[in-house]
PDB file of C-alpha atoms in Angstrom:
ATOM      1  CA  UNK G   1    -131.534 -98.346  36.924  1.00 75.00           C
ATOM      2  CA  UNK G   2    -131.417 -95.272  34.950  1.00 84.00           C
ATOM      3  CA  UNK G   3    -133.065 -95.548  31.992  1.00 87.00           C
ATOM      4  CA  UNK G   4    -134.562 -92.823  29.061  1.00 87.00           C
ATOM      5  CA  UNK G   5    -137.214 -94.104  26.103  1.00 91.00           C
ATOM      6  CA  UNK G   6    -135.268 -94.005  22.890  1.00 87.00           C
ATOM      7  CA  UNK G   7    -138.014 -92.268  21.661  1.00 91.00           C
ATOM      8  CA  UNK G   8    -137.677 -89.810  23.953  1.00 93.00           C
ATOM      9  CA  UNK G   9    -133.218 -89.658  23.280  1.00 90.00           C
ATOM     10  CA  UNK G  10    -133.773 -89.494  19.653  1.00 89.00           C
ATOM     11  CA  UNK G  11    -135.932 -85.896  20.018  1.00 93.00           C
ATOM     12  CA  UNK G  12    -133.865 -84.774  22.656  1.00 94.00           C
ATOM     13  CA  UNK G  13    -130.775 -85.065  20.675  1.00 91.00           C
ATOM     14  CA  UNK G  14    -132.720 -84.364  17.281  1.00 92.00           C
ATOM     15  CA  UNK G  15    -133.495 -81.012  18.901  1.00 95.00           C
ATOM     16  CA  UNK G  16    -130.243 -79.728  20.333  1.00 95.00           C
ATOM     17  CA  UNK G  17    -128.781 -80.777  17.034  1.00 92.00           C
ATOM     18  CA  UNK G  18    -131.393 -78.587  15.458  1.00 93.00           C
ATOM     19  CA  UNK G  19    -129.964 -75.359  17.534  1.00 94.00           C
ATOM     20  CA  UNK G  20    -126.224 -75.804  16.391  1.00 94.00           C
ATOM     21  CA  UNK G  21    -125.302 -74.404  12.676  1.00 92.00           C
ATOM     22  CA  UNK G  22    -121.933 -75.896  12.206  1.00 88.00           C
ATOM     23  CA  UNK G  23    -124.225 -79.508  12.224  1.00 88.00           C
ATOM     24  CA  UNK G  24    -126.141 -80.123   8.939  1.00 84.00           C
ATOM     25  CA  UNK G  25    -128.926 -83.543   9.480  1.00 85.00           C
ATOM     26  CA  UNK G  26    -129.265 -85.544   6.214  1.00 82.00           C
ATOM     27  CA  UNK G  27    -132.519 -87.774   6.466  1.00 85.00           C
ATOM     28  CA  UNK G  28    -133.758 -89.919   3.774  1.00 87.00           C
ATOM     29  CA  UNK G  29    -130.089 -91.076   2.559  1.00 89.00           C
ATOM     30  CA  UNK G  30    -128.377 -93.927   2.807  1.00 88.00           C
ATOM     31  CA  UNK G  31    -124.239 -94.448   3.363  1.00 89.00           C
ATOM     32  CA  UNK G  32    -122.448 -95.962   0.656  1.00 91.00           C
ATOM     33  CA  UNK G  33    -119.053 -95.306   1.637  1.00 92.00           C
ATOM     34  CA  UNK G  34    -116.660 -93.225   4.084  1.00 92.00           C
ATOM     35  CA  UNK G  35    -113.186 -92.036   2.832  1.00 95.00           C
ATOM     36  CA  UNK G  36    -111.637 -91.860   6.802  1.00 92.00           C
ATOM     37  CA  UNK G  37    -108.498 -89.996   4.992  1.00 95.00           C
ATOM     38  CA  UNK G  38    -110.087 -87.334   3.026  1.00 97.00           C
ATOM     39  CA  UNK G  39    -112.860 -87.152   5.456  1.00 96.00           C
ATOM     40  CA  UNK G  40    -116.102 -87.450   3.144  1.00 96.00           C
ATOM     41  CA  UNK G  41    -119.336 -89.277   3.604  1.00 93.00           C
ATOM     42  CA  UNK G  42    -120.972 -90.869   0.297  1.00 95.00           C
ATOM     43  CA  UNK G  43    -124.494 -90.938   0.272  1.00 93.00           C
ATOM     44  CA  UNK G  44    -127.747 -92.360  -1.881  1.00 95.00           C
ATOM     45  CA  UNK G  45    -130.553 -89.816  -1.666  1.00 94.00           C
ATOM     46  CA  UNK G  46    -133.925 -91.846  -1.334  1.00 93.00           C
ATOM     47  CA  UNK G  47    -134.692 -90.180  -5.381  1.00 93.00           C
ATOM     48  CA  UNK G  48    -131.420 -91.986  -6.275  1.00 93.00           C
ATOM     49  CA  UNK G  49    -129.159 -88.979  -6.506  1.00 95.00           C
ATOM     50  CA  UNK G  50    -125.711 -89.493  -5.273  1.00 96.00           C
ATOM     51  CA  UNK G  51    -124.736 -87.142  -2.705  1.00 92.00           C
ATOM     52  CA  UNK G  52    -120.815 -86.731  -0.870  1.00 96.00           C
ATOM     53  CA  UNK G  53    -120.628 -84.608   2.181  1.00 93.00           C
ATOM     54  CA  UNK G  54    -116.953 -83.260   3.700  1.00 94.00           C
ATOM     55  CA  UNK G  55    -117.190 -83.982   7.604  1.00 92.00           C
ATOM     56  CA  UNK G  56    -114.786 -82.486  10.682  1.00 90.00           C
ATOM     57  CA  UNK G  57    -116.920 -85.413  13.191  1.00 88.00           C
ATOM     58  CA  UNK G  58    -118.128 -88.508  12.401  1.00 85.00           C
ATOM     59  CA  UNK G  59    -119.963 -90.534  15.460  1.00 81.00           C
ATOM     60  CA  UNK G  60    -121.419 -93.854  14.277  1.00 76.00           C
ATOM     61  CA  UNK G  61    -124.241 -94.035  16.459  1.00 72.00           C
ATOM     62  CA  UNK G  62    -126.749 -96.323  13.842  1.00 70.00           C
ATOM     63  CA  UNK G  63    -126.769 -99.647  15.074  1.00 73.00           C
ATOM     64  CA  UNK G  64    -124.691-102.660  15.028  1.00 77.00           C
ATOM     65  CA  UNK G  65    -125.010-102.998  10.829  1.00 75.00           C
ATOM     66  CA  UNK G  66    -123.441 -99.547  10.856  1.00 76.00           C
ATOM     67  CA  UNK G  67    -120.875 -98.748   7.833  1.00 72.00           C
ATOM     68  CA  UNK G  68    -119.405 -96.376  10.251  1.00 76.00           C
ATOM     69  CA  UNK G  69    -118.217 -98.484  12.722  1.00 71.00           C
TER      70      UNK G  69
END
């Protein structure tokens, strides 16, 4: 079986991420909404500012309660 520690994914991917300018990370937020046809992201900022973000990509990759998927 081939097998990686999440813990060990996560900082892999965190850090190639990292290297790449055309991807911007947004930690500390929370997803309201996605608008699939105008491609924007809707976001609650941990202070409670409201935040919407434009997106090209959008990979759903948080877990089974996602509001991506």
């Amino acid at each position: 079986i081939n097998a990686i520690l999440r813990s060990e994914l996560n900082r892999l991917l965190l850090n190639k991420a990292e290297g790449i300018a055309e991807i911007r990370l947004h930690f500390d937020t929370k997803l309201i909404a996605v608008d699939v046809h105008g491609k924007l992201l809707h976001l609650a900022c941990k202070d409670g500012s409201r935040l919407t973000k434009a997106y090209e990509l959008l990979i759903g990759a948080d877990g089974a309660g996602s509001n991506v998927r």
